[in-house]
PDB file of C-alpha atoms in Angstrom:
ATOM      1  CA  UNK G  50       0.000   0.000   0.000  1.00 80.00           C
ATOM      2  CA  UNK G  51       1.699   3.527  -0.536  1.00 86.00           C
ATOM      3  CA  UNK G  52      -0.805   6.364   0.449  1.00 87.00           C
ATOM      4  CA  UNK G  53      -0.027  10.069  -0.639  1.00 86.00           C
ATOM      5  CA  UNK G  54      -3.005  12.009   1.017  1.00 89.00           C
ATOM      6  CA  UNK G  55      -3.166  15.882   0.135  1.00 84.00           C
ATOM      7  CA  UNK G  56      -0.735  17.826   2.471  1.00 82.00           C
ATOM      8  CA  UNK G  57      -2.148  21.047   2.079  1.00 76.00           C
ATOM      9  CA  UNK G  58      -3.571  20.847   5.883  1.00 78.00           C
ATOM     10  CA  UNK G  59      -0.449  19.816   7.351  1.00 84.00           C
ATOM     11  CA  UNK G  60       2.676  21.292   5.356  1.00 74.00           C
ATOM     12  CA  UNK G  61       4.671  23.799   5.972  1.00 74.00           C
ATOM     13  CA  UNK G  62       2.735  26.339   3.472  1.00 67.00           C
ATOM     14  CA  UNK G  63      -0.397  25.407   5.340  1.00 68.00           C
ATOM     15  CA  UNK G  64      -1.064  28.657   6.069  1.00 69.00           C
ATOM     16  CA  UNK G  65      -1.604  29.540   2.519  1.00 73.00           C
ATOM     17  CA  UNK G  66      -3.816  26.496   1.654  1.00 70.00           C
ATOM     18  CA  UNK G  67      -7.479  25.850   1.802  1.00 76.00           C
ATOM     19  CA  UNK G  68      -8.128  22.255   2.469  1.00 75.00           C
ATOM     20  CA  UNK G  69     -11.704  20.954   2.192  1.00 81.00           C
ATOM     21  CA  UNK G  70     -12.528  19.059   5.751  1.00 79.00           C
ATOM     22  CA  UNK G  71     -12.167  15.675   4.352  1.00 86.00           C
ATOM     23  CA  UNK G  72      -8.543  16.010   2.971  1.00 84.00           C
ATOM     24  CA  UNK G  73      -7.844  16.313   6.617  1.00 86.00           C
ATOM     25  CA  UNK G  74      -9.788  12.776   6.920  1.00 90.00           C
ATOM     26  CA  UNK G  75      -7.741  11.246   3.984  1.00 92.00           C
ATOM     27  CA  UNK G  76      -4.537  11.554   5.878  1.00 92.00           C
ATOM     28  CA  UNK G  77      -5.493  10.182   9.276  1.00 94.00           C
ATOM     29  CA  UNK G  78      -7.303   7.446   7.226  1.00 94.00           C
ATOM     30  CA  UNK G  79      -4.361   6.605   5.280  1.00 94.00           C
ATOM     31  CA  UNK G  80      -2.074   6.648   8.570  1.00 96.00           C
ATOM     32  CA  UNK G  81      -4.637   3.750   9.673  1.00 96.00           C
ATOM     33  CA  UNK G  82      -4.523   1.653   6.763  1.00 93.00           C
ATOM     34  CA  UNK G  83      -0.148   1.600   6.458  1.00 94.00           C
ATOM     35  CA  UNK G  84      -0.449   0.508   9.977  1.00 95.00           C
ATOM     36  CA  UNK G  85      -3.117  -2.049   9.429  1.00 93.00           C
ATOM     37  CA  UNK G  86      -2.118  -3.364   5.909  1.00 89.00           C
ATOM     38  CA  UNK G  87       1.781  -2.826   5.928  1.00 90.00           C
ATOM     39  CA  UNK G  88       2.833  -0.036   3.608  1.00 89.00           C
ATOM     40  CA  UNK G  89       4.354   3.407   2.983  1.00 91.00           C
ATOM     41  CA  UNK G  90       2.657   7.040   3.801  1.00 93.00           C
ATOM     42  CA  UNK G  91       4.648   9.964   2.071  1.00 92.00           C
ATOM     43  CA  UNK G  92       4.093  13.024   3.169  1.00 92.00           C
ATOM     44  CA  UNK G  93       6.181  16.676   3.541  1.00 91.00           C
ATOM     45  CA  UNK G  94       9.285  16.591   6.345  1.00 93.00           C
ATOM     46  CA  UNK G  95       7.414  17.959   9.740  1.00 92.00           C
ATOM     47  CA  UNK G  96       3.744  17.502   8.545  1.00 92.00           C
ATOM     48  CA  UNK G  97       1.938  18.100  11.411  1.00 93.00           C
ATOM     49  CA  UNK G  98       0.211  14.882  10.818  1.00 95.00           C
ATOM     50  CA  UNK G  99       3.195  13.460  12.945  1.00 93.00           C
ATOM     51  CA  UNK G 100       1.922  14.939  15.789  1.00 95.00           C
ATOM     52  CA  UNK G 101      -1.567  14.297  15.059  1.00 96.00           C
ATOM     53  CA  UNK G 102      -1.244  10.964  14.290  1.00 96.00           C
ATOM     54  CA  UNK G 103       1.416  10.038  17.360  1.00 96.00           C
ATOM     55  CA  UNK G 104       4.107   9.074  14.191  1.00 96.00           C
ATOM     56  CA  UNK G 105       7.564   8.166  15.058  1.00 96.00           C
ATOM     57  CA  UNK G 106      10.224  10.886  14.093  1.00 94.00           C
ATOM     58  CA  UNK G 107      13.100   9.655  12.168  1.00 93.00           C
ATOM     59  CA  UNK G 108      15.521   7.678  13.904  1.00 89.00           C
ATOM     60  CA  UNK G 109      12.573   6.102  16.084  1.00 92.00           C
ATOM     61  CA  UNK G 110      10.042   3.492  15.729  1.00 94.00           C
ATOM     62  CA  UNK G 111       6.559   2.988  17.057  1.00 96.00           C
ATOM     63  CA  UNK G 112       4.042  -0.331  17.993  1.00 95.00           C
ATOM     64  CA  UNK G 113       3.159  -0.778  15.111  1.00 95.00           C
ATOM     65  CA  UNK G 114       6.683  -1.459  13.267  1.00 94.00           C
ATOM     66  CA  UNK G 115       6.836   1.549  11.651  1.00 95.00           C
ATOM     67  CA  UNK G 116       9.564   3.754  11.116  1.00 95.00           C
ATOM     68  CA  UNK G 117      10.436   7.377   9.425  1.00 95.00           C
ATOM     69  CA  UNK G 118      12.791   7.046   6.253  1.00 93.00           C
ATOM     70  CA  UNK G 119      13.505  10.543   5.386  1.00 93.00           C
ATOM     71  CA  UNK G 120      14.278  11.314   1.797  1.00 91.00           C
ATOM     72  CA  UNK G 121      14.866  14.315  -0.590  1.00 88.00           C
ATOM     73  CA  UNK G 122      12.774  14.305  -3.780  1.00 87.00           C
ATOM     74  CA  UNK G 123      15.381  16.296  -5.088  1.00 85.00           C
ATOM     75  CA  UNK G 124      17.657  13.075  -5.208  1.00 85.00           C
ATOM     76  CA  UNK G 125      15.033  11.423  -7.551  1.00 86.00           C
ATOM     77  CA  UNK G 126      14.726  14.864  -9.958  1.00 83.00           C
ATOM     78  CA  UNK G 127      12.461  17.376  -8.224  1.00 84.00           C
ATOM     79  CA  UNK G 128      13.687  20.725  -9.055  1.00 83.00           C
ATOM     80  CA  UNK G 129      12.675  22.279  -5.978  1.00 80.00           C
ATOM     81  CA  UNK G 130      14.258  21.143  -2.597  1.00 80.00           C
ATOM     82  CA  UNK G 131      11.358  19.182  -1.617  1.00 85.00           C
ATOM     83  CA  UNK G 132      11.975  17.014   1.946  1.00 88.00           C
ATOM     84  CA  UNK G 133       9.984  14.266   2.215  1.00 91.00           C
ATOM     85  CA  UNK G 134       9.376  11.677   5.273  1.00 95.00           C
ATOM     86  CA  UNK G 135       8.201   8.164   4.494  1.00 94.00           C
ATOM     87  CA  UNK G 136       6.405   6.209   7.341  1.00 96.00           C
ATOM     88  CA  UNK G 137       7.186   2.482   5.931  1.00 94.00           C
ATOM     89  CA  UNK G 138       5.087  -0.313   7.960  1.00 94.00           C
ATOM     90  CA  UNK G 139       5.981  -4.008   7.535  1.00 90.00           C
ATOM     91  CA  UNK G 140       9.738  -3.932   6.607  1.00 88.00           C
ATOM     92  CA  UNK G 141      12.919  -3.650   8.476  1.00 87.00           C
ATOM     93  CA  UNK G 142      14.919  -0.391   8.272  1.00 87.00           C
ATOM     94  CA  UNK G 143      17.924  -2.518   7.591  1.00 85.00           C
ATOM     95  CA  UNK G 144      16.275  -4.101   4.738  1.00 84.00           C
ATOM     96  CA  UNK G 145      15.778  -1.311   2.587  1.00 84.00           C
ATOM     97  CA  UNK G 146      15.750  -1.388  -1.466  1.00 82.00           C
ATOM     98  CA  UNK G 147      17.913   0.035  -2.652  1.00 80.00           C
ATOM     99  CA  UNK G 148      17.861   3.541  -4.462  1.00 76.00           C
ATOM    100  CA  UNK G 149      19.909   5.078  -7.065  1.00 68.00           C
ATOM    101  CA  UNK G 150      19.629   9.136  -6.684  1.00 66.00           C
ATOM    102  CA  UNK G 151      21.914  12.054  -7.216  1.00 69.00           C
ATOM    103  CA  UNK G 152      22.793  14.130  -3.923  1.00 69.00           C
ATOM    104  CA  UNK G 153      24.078  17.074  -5.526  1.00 64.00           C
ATOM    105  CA  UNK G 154      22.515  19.381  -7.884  1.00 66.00           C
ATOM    106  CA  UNK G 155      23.120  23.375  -8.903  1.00 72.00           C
ATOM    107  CA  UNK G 156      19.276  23.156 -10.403  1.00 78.00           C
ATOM    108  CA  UNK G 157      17.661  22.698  -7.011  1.00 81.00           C
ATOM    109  CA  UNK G 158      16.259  25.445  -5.358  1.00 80.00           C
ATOM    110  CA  UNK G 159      14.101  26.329  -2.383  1.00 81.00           C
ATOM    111  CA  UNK G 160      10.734  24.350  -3.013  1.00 78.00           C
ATOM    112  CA  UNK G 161       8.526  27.676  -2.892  1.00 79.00           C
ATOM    113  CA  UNK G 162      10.407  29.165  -5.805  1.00 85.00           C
ATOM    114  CA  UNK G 163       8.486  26.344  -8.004  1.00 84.00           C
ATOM    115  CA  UNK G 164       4.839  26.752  -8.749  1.00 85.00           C
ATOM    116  CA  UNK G 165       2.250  24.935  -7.464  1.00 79.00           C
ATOM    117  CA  UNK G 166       1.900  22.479 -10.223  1.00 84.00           C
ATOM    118  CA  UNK G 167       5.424  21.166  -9.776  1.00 84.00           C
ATOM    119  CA  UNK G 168       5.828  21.697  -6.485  1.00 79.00           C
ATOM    120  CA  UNK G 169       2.845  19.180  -5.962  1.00 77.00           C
ATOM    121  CA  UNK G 170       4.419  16.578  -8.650  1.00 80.00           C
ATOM    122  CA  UNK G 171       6.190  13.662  -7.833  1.00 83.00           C
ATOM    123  CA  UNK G 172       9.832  12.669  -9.884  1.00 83.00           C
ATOM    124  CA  UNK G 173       9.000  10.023 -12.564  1.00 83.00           C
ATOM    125  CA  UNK G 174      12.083   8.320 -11.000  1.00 83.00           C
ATOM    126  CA  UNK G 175      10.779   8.662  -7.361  1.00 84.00           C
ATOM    127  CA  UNK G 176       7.332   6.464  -8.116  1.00 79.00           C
ATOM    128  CA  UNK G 177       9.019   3.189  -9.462  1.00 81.00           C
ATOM    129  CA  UNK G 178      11.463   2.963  -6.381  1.00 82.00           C
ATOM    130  CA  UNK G 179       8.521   3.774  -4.060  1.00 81.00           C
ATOM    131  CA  UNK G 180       5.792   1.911  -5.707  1.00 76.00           C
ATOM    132  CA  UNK G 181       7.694  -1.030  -6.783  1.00 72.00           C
ATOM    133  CA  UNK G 182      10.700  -1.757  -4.291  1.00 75.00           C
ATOM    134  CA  UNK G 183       9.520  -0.304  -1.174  1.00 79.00           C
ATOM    135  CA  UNK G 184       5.862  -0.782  -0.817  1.00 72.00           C
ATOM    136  CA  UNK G 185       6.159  -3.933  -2.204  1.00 71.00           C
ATOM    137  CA  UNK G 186       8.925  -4.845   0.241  1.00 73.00           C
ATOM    138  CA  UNK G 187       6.534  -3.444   3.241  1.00 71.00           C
ATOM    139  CA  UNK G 188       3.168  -5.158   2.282  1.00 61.00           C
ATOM    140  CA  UNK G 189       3.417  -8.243   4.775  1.00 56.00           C
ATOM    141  CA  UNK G 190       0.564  -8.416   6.768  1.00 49.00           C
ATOM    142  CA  UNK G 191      -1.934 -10.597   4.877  1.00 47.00           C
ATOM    143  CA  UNK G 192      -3.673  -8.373   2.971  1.00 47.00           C
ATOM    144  CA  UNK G 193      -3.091  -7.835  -0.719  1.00 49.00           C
ATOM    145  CA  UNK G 194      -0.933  -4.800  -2.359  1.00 48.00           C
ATOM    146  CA  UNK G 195      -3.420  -2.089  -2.538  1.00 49.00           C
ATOM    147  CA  UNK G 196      -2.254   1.487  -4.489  1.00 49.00           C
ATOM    148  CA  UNK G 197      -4.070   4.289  -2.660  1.00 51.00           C
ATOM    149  CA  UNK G 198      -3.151   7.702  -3.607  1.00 51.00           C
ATOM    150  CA  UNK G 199      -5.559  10.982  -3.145  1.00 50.00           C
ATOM    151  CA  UNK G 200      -5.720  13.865  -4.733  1.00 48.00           C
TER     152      UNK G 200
END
């Protein structure tokens, strides 16, 4: 399962958004489901959903085997400097796929200097690793590999 629930709510440009009540659902529905079915949740770096949702920070793990794998989408081709926490369910942090992606770039700039339409995108070369190694990896709890992503 790999959930990406609007972030509007619960990003850092929050302020500026105006999510409809049941995007704010989505996410603590999603948070549910990766820790019932196994799975990965993407959302931004210090989303308040952590709090909200009693979410491990990274270096920690929780009860229900989950951890925080922190990641740049940068590395995978976003041109702004987008940070990005992954709460993976169902695998072991030492057992990670793993990734091919570039740490340095001179394209890469702050991510609110990119509009809205690419600031919202994800890499073409961040979905395969995520969809296809890691989520796949996590699913492990008896149910089957469900793709749930919101908009």
């Amino acid at each position: 399962m790999v959930c990406h629930p609007p972030c509007r709510a619960w990003g850092k440009l929050r302020h500026n958004a105006k999510p409809r009540p049941d995007e704010i659902e989505q996410a603590r529905f999603a948070v549910a489901e990766v820790r019932r079915c196994g799975g990965v949740l993407e959302h931004p770096a210090y989303s308040q959903l952590w709090a909200d949702q009693a979410l491990p920070l990274p270096g920690l793990g929780d009860d229900f085997g989950g951890f925080i794998l922190p990641v740049h989408q940068s590395w995978f081709g976003h041109r702004g400097h987008k940070a990005t926490w992954l709460y993976v369910v169902g695998t072991d942090p030492c057992q990670l796929p793993s990734m091919s992606f570039r740490l340095v770039s001179d394209d890469v700039v702050p991510v609110e200097k990119v509009g809205r339409a690419e600031r919202e995108a994800t890499p073409p070369a961040f979905s395969p690793w995520l969809l296809m190694k890691l989520a796949d990896q996590a699913q492990g709890r008896g149910a089957s590999c469900l793709m749930v992503i919101f908009r």
